[in-house]
Amino acid sequence: MSNKIIPVIMSGGSGTRLWPLSTPAAPKQFHALATANSMIQETALRLVGAEYLAPVAICGRGHRDLVMSQLEAIGKSPQGVILEPFGRNTAAVAAMAALAGQEIDPESLVLLVPADHVITKPRAFHDAVMAASETARERIVTFGITPAHPETGFGYIERGEPLSEGIFEIKKFWEKPNLETATTYVEGGRHDWNAGIFLFSPQVMLEELSLYAPEVLAACVDAYKKAHRDGVIISLDEEAFGQVPSISVDYAVMENTSRSAVIPCDIGWADVGGFAELWRLGEKDDSANHVKGEAILIESQNCLIRNDGGPVVAVIGMSDVMVISTPAGILIAPLSRAQDVKKAAEAAKERRS
């Protein structure tokens, strides 16, 4: 039996809460936000070692060149790039990952990972993957992030009975809670953040999709079989892919299957979903300002300043604000309103249309 793991990188996010840094043409995963490398590059770089085969990427058609160039730049050329003509949510992505895995090496495991997450403890993540690999031969394993604090912006996974040391059945998935409920989850010690990372045998995922989301699987199989292939590029058939229901893998499979498991882990995980998180993760000066690019700060504290190549940005006497200057636009707002940035992104999109 093969002990290899095929990393499949999901690169379909739009990152609207990081506008104007993140745009439809170049979403957040293609930007260097937390390190000197872009997020998709960091994702590929942490999946190295004798156990890992070359990665596969799943992305939109318009991002083909970005995916290829950024992965090639770090010596992680993909063995496959699956191009979606449009988004159809994560159940379709899981199906495509399983189909690609079955084609490449049906005895290998697929590690399905988002391209836009931060993991500051890659060794701990690798150890968790290795610890889960045997269970993943028979179950779809998801990685539960040990919560550092009550968080209302994430879904939670409630642990069930232990399957082996450190690995549990999944009792229930919970939607994003209010603060009181999130506090109860953290204090109880049986709930973990849902990071949307999965390890599975291609055959197991395909079997569970056939049971619980047969319409998704049938349309994905059709689109994959009819895909146009050019080297490593696999362009899914648009007409067939248009028949795929848009549903998440959590709703379609994970909340229904009896063949799931969760491995709680502390891997330094963060979902950089907005500028407040970017400020929290970033290096700061003595006044707790996180600055990237040409900027002048005078008597200002706790600010996030990002200047991507424009004229110098000057901030005087401000606290707890973000100023984002890019060729796509300029954003100025309190950091406390970071979750509302997508409203500006939507308004900007309407202006362009």
Coordinates of C-alpha atoms in Angstrom, one line a residue:
M1 CA 0.0 0.0 0.0
S2 CA 1.3 3.4 -0.9
N3 CA 2.3 5.7 1.9
K4 CA 2.4 8.8 -0.3
I5 CA 0.2 11.9 0.1
I6 CA -1.0 14.1 -2.8
P7 CA -1.4 17.7 -1.7
V8 CA -4.4 19.3 -3.4
I9 CA -4.5 23.0 -3.0
M10 CA -7.9 24.7 -3.1
S11 CA -7.3 28.2 -4.6
G12 CA -10.9 29.4 -5.2
G13 CA -11.4 32.1 -2.6
S14 CA -12.3 35.7 -3.6
G15 CA -11.0 37.5 -0.4
T16 CA -13.5 40.3 -0.6
R17 CA -12.9 41.3 3.0
L18 CA -9.3 42.2 2.0
W19 CA -10.2 44.6 -0.9
P20 CA -8.5 46.5 -2.5
L21 CA -5.5 44.4 -1.8
S22 CA -7.4 41.3 -2.9
T23 CA -9.2 41.6 -6.2
P24 CA -11.0 39.1 -8.5
A25 CA -8.0 39.1 -10.8
A26 CA -5.6 38.4 -7.9
P27 CA -7.3 37.2 -4.7
K28 CA -5.6 37.1 -1.4
Q29 CA -3.9 33.8 -1.8
F30 CA -1.6 35.3 -4.5
H31 CA -0.4 38.0 -2.1
A32 CA 2.4 38.0 0.5
L33 CA 0.4 38.8 3.6
A34 CA 2.0 37.1 6.5
T35 CA 5.5 36.2 5.1
A36 CA 7.7 37.1 2.2
N37 CA 6.0 34.5 0.1
S38 CA 2.4 34.5 -1.2
M39 CA -0.1 32.5 0.7
I40 CA -0.4 29.8 -2.0
Q41 CA 3.4 29.5 -2.0
E42 CA 3.5 29.1 1.7
T43 CA 0.9 26.4 1.5
A44 CA 2.9 24.4 -1.0
L45 CA 6.2 24.9 0.8
R46 CA 4.9 23.4 4.1
L47 CA 3.9 20.2 2.2
V48 CA 7.4 19.0 1.6
G49 CA 9.2 15.7 2.4
A50 CA 9.5 12.2 1.2
E51 CA 5.8 11.5 2.0
Y52 CA 4.5 14.2 -0.4
L53 CA 4.1 14.0 -4.1
A54 CA 4.0 17.1 -6.3
P55 CA 0.9 19.2 -5.6
V56 CA -2.3 19.5 -7.6
A57 CA -4.1 22.9 -7.6
I58 CA -7.8 23.6 -8.2
C59 CA -8.6 27.1 -9.2
G60 CA -10.6 29.3 -11.5
R61 CA -9.7 29.6 -15.2
G62 CA -8.6 33.2 -14.8
H63 CA -6.0 32.3 -12.2
R64 CA -4.1 29.6 -14.2
D65 CA -1.1 31.7 -15.0
L66 CA -0.8 33.0 -11.4
V67 CA -0.9 29.5 -10.0
M68 CA 1.6 28.1 -12.4
S69 CA 4.1 31.0 -12.1
Q70 CA 3.9 31.3 -8.3
L71 CA 4.4 27.6 -7.7
E72 CA 7.1 27.3 -10.3
A73 CA 8.9 30.2 -8.7
I74 CA 9.4 28.2 -5.5
G75 CA 10.3 25.0 -7.2
K76 CA 6.9 23.3 -6.5
S77 CA 5.6 22.9 -10.1
P78 CA 2.2 21.2 -9.9
Q79 CA 1.6 17.8 -11.5
G80 CA -2.0 19.0 -12.2
V81 CA -3.9 22.2 -12.4
I82 CA -7.7 21.7 -12.5
L83 CA -9.5 24.8 -13.9
E84 CA -13.1 25.4 -12.8
P85 CA -15.1 27.5 -15.3
F86 CA -16.9 29.0 -12.3
G87 CA -17.2 28.3 -8.6
R88 CA -19.4 25.4 -7.3
N89 CA -18.4 25.3 -3.7
T90 CA -16.2 22.7 -1.8
A91 CA -18.2 19.5 -2.4
A92 CA -17.2 19.8 -6.1
V93 CA -13.6 20.6 -5.1
A94 CA -13.5 17.5 -2.9
A95 CA -14.9 15.4 -5.8
M96 CA -12.3 16.7 -8.2
A97 CA -9.5 16.2 -5.6
A98 CA -10.6 12.5 -5.2
L99 CA -10.9 12.0 -9.0
A100 CA -7.4 13.4 -9.5
G101 CA -6.0 11.4 -6.6
Q102 CA -7.6 8.2 -8.0
E103 CA -6.0 8.9 -11.4
I104 CA -2.5 9.8 -10.0
D105 CA -2.2 7.0 -7.4
P106 CA -5.4 5.4 -6.1
E107 CA -3.4 4.0 -3.1
S108 CA -2.2 7.4 -2.0
L109 CA -4.0 9.8 0.4
V110 CA -5.3 13.2 -0.7
L111 CA -4.5 16.1 1.6
L112 CA -7.1 18.9 0.7
V113 CA -5.9 22.3 1.9
P114 CA -7.0 25.9 1.4
A115 CA -4.4 28.1 -0.3
D116 CA -5.2 31.1 1.9
H117 CA -4.5 30.0 5.5
V118 CA -1.6 30.7 7.8
I119 CA 0.1 27.8 9.6
T120 CA 3.0 29.1 11.8
K121 CA 3.9 25.6 13.1
P122 CA 4.4 23.5 10.0
R123 CA 6.2 20.7 11.8
A124 CA 3.2 20.3 14.1
F125 CA 0.9 20.2 11.1
H126 CA 3.1 17.6 9.4
D127 CA 3.0 15.5 12.6
A128 CA -0.8 15.8 12.7
V129 CA -1.0 14.6 9.1
M130 CA 1.2 11.7 9.8
A131 CA -0.8 10.8 12.9
A132 CA -4.0 10.9 11.0
S133 CA -2.8 8.9 7.9
E134 CA -3.8 5.4 9.1
T135 CA -7.3 6.5 10.1
A136 CA -7.6 8.3 6.7
R137 CA -7.4 4.9 5.0
E138 CA -11.0 4.3 6.1
R139 CA -12.3 7.7 7.2
I140 CA -12.4 11.3 6.0
V141 CA -10.2 13.1 8.6
T142 CA -10.6 16.8 9.3
F143 CA -8.2 18.9 11.3
G144 CA -9.8 20.6 14.3
I145 CA -7.9 23.6 15.5
T146 CA -7.6 23.9 19.3
P147 CA -9.3 27.2 20.0
A148 CA -7.1 29.9 21.5
H149 CA -10.1 32.0 22.5
P150 CA -13.9 32.2 22.0
E151 CA -14.3 33.0 18.3
T152 CA -17.6 33.9 16.7
G153 CA -16.3 33.9 13.1
F154 CA -15.5 30.2 12.8
G155 CA -17.6 27.0 12.7
Y156 CA -16.9 24.4 15.4
I157 CA -16.5 20.6 15.4
E158 CA -17.7 18.8 18.5
R159 CA -15.6 15.7 19.3
G160 CA -17.3 12.3 19.8
E161 CA -15.9 9.1 21.1
P162 CA -12.1 8.4 20.7
L163 CA -11.1 6.2 17.8
S164 CA -7.4 6.1 18.8
E165 CA -5.0 8.3 20.7
G166 CA -5.7 11.9 19.7
I167 CA -8.3 11.1 17.0
F168 CA -12.1 11.2 17.6
E169 CA -15.4 10.5 15.9
I170 CA -17.2 13.7 15.0
K171 CA -20.3 14.2 17.1
K172 CA -21.6 17.3 15.4
F173 CA -20.7 20.3 13.3
W174 CA -21.8 23.7 14.7
E175 CA -22.3 26.9 12.8
K176 CA -20.7 30.2 13.8
P177 CA -21.9 30.8 17.4
N178 CA -22.6 33.9 19.4
L179 CA -20.0 34.9 22.0
E180 CA -21.7 33.2 24.9
T181 CA -21.9 29.9 23.1
A182 CA -18.4 30.2 21.8
T183 CA -17.2 30.7 25.4
T184 CA -19.0 27.6 26.5
Y185 CA -17.4 25.6 23.7
V186 CA -13.9 26.7 24.6
E187 CA -14.4 26.1 28.3
G188 CA -15.9 22.7 27.7
G189 CA -12.8 21.5 25.9
R190 CA -14.6 19.3 23.3
H191 CA -15.0 21.8 20.5
D192 CA -12.4 22.8 17.9
W193 CA -12.4 25.3 15.1
N194 CA -13.3 23.9 11.7
A195 CA -10.3 24.7 9.4
G196 CA -11.7 23.0 6.3
I197 CA -8.6 20.8 5.9
F198 CA -9.2 17.1 5.0
L199 CA -7.1 13.9 4.6
F200 CA -8.7 11.0 2.9
S201 CA -8.4 8.0 0.5
P202 CA -9.8 8.9 -2.9
Q203 CA -12.0 5.8 -2.9
V204 CA -13.5 6.7 0.5
M205 CA -14.4 10.2 -0.6
L206 CA -15.9 9.0 -3.8
E207 CA -17.9 6.3 -2.0
E208 CA -19.3 8.9 0.5
L209 CA -20.1 11.4 -2.3
S210 CA -22.0 8.6 -4.1
L211 CA -24.1 8.0 -1.0
Y212 CA -24.8 11.5 0.2
A213 CA -24.3 13.8 -2.9
P214 CA -24.7 11.6 -6.0
E215 CA -25.7 14.6 -8.1
V216 CA -22.5 16.4 -7.3
L217 CA -20.4 13.3 -8.0
A218 CA -22.1 12.4 -11.3
A219 CA -21.7 15.9 -12.7
C220 CA -18.1 16.2 -11.5
V221 CA -17.2 12.8 -13.1
D222 CA -18.8 14.0 -16.3
A223 CA -16.9 17.3 -16.3
Y224 CA -13.6 15.6 -15.4
K225 CA -14.0 13.0 -18.2
K226 CA -14.9 15.6 -20.8
A227 CA -12.1 18.0 -19.6
H228 CA -9.7 19.5 -22.2
R229 CA -6.1 18.5 -21.3
D230 CA -3.0 20.4 -22.2
G231 CA 0.0 19.1 -20.3
V232 CA -0.7 19.5 -16.6
I233 CA -3.7 21.8 -17.3
I234 CA -7.1 20.1 -16.9
S235 CA -9.9 22.5 -18.1
L236 CA -13.2 21.1 -16.8
D237 CA -16.0 20.9 -19.4
E238 CA -18.2 24.0 -18.8
E239 CA -21.5 22.5 -19.8
A240 CA -21.1 19.4 -17.6
F241 CA -19.7 21.4 -14.7
G242 CA -22.7 23.7 -14.9
Q243 CA -24.8 20.8 -13.7
V244 CA -22.9 20.5 -10.4
P245 CA -25.0 21.6 -7.4
S246 CA -23.3 24.3 -5.3
I247 CA -22.9 22.9 -1.8
S248 CA -20.1 22.7 0.7
V249 CA -18.4 19.4 1.5
D250 CA -19.5 19.8 5.1
Y251 CA -23.2 20.0 4.2
A252 CA -23.0 17.4 1.5
V253 CA -20.8 14.7 3.1
M254 CA -19.3 15.5 6.5
E255 CA -22.5 16.2 8.4
N256 CA -24.0 12.9 7.0
T257 CA -21.3 10.3 6.8
S258 CA -20.4 7.8 9.6
R259 CA -16.9 7.6 8.2
S260 CA -15.5 10.9 9.5
A261 CA -13.0 11.7 12.1
V262 CA -11.3 14.8 13.7
I263 CA -7.8 15.2 14.9
P264 CA -7.5 18.2 17.2
C265 CA -4.2 20.1 16.8
D266 CA -2.3 23.2 17.6
I267 CA -0.6 24.2 14.4
G268 CA -0.5 28.0 14.7
W269 CA -3.5 28.2 12.3
A270 CA -5.1 31.5 11.2
D271 CA -7.6 32.3 8.5
V272 CA -6.6 35.7 7.2
G273 CA -10.2 36.6 6.4
G274 CA -9.9 40.4 7.1
F275 CA -7.6 43.2 7.9
A276 CA -8.0 42.9 11.6
E277 CA -6.5 39.4 11.5
L278 CA -3.7 40.8 9.2
W279 CA -2.9 43.4 11.8
R280 CA -2.9 40.8 14.6
L281 CA -0.5 38.5 12.8
G282 CA 1.8 41.2 11.4
E283 CA 5.0 42.6 12.9
K284 CA 4.5 45.9 14.7
D285 CA 6.5 48.9 15.7
D286 CA 6.7 50.3 19.2
S287 CA 3.3 51.9 18.8
A288 CA 1.7 48.6 17.7
N289 CA 1.5 49.8 14.0
H290 CA 1.8 47.2 11.3
V291 CA 3.3 49.0 8.2
K292 CA 4.2 47.6 4.8
G293 CA 5.3 50.0 2.1
E294 CA 6.1 53.7 2.1
A295 CA 4.4 55.4 5.0
I296 CA 4.8 58.2 7.5
L297 CA 3.1 57.8 10.9
I298 CA 3.0 60.6 13.4
E299 CA 1.5 60.2 16.9
S300 CA -0.5 57.2 15.7
Q301 CA -1.1 53.8 17.4
N302 CA -2.5 50.4 16.6
C303 CA -2.8 51.1 12.9
L304 CA -2.5 48.9 9.8
I305 CA -0.9 50.6 6.8
R306 CA -0.4 48.8 3.5
N307 CA 1.0 50.8 0.6
D308 CA 1.5 48.7 -2.5
G309 CA 3.7 50.8 -4.7
G310 CA 1.7 54.1 -4.6
P311 CA 2.8 57.5 -3.3
V312 CA 3.8 57.8 0.3
V313 CA 0.9 57.4 2.8
A314 CA 0.9 59.8 5.8
V315 CA -1.2 59.2 9.0
I316 CA -1.3 61.8 11.8
G317 CA -2.9 61.4 15.2
M318 CA -4.9 58.3 14.4
S319 CA -5.6 55.1 16.4
D320 CA -7.0 51.8 15.4
V321 CA -7.5 52.5 11.7
M322 CA -6.5 50.8 8.5
V323 CA -5.3 52.5 5.4
I324 CA -4.9 50.3 2.3
S325 CA -3.5 51.9 -0.9
T326 CA -3.3 49.8 -4.0
P327 CA -3.7 50.4 -7.8
A328 CA -7.2 48.9 -7.4
G329 CA -8.4 51.4 -4.8
I330 CA -7.8 53.1 -1.5
L331 CA -9.5 51.9 1.7
I332 CA -9.7 53.9 5.0
A333 CA -11.7 52.6 7.9
P334 CA -11.5 51.8 11.6
L335 CA -10.0 48.3 12.2
S336 CA -13.2 47.5 14.1
R337 CA -15.1 47.7 10.8
A338 CA -12.9 45.1 9.1
Q339 CA -15.8 42.8 8.5
D340 CA -17.6 45.5 6.5
V341 CA -14.8 45.8 3.9
K342 CA -16.7 43.4 1.6
K343 CA -19.4 46.0 1.3
A344 CA -16.8 48.3 -0.3
A345 CA -15.6 45.4 -2.5
E346 CA -19.2 44.8 -3.7
A347 CA -19.7 48.5 -4.4
A348 CA -16.5 48.7 -6.4
K349 CA -17.6 45.7 -8.4
E350 CA -20.9 47.4 -9.2
R351 CA -19.0 50.5 -10.4
R352 CA -16.9 48.4 -12.8
S353 CA -19.9 46.6 -14.3

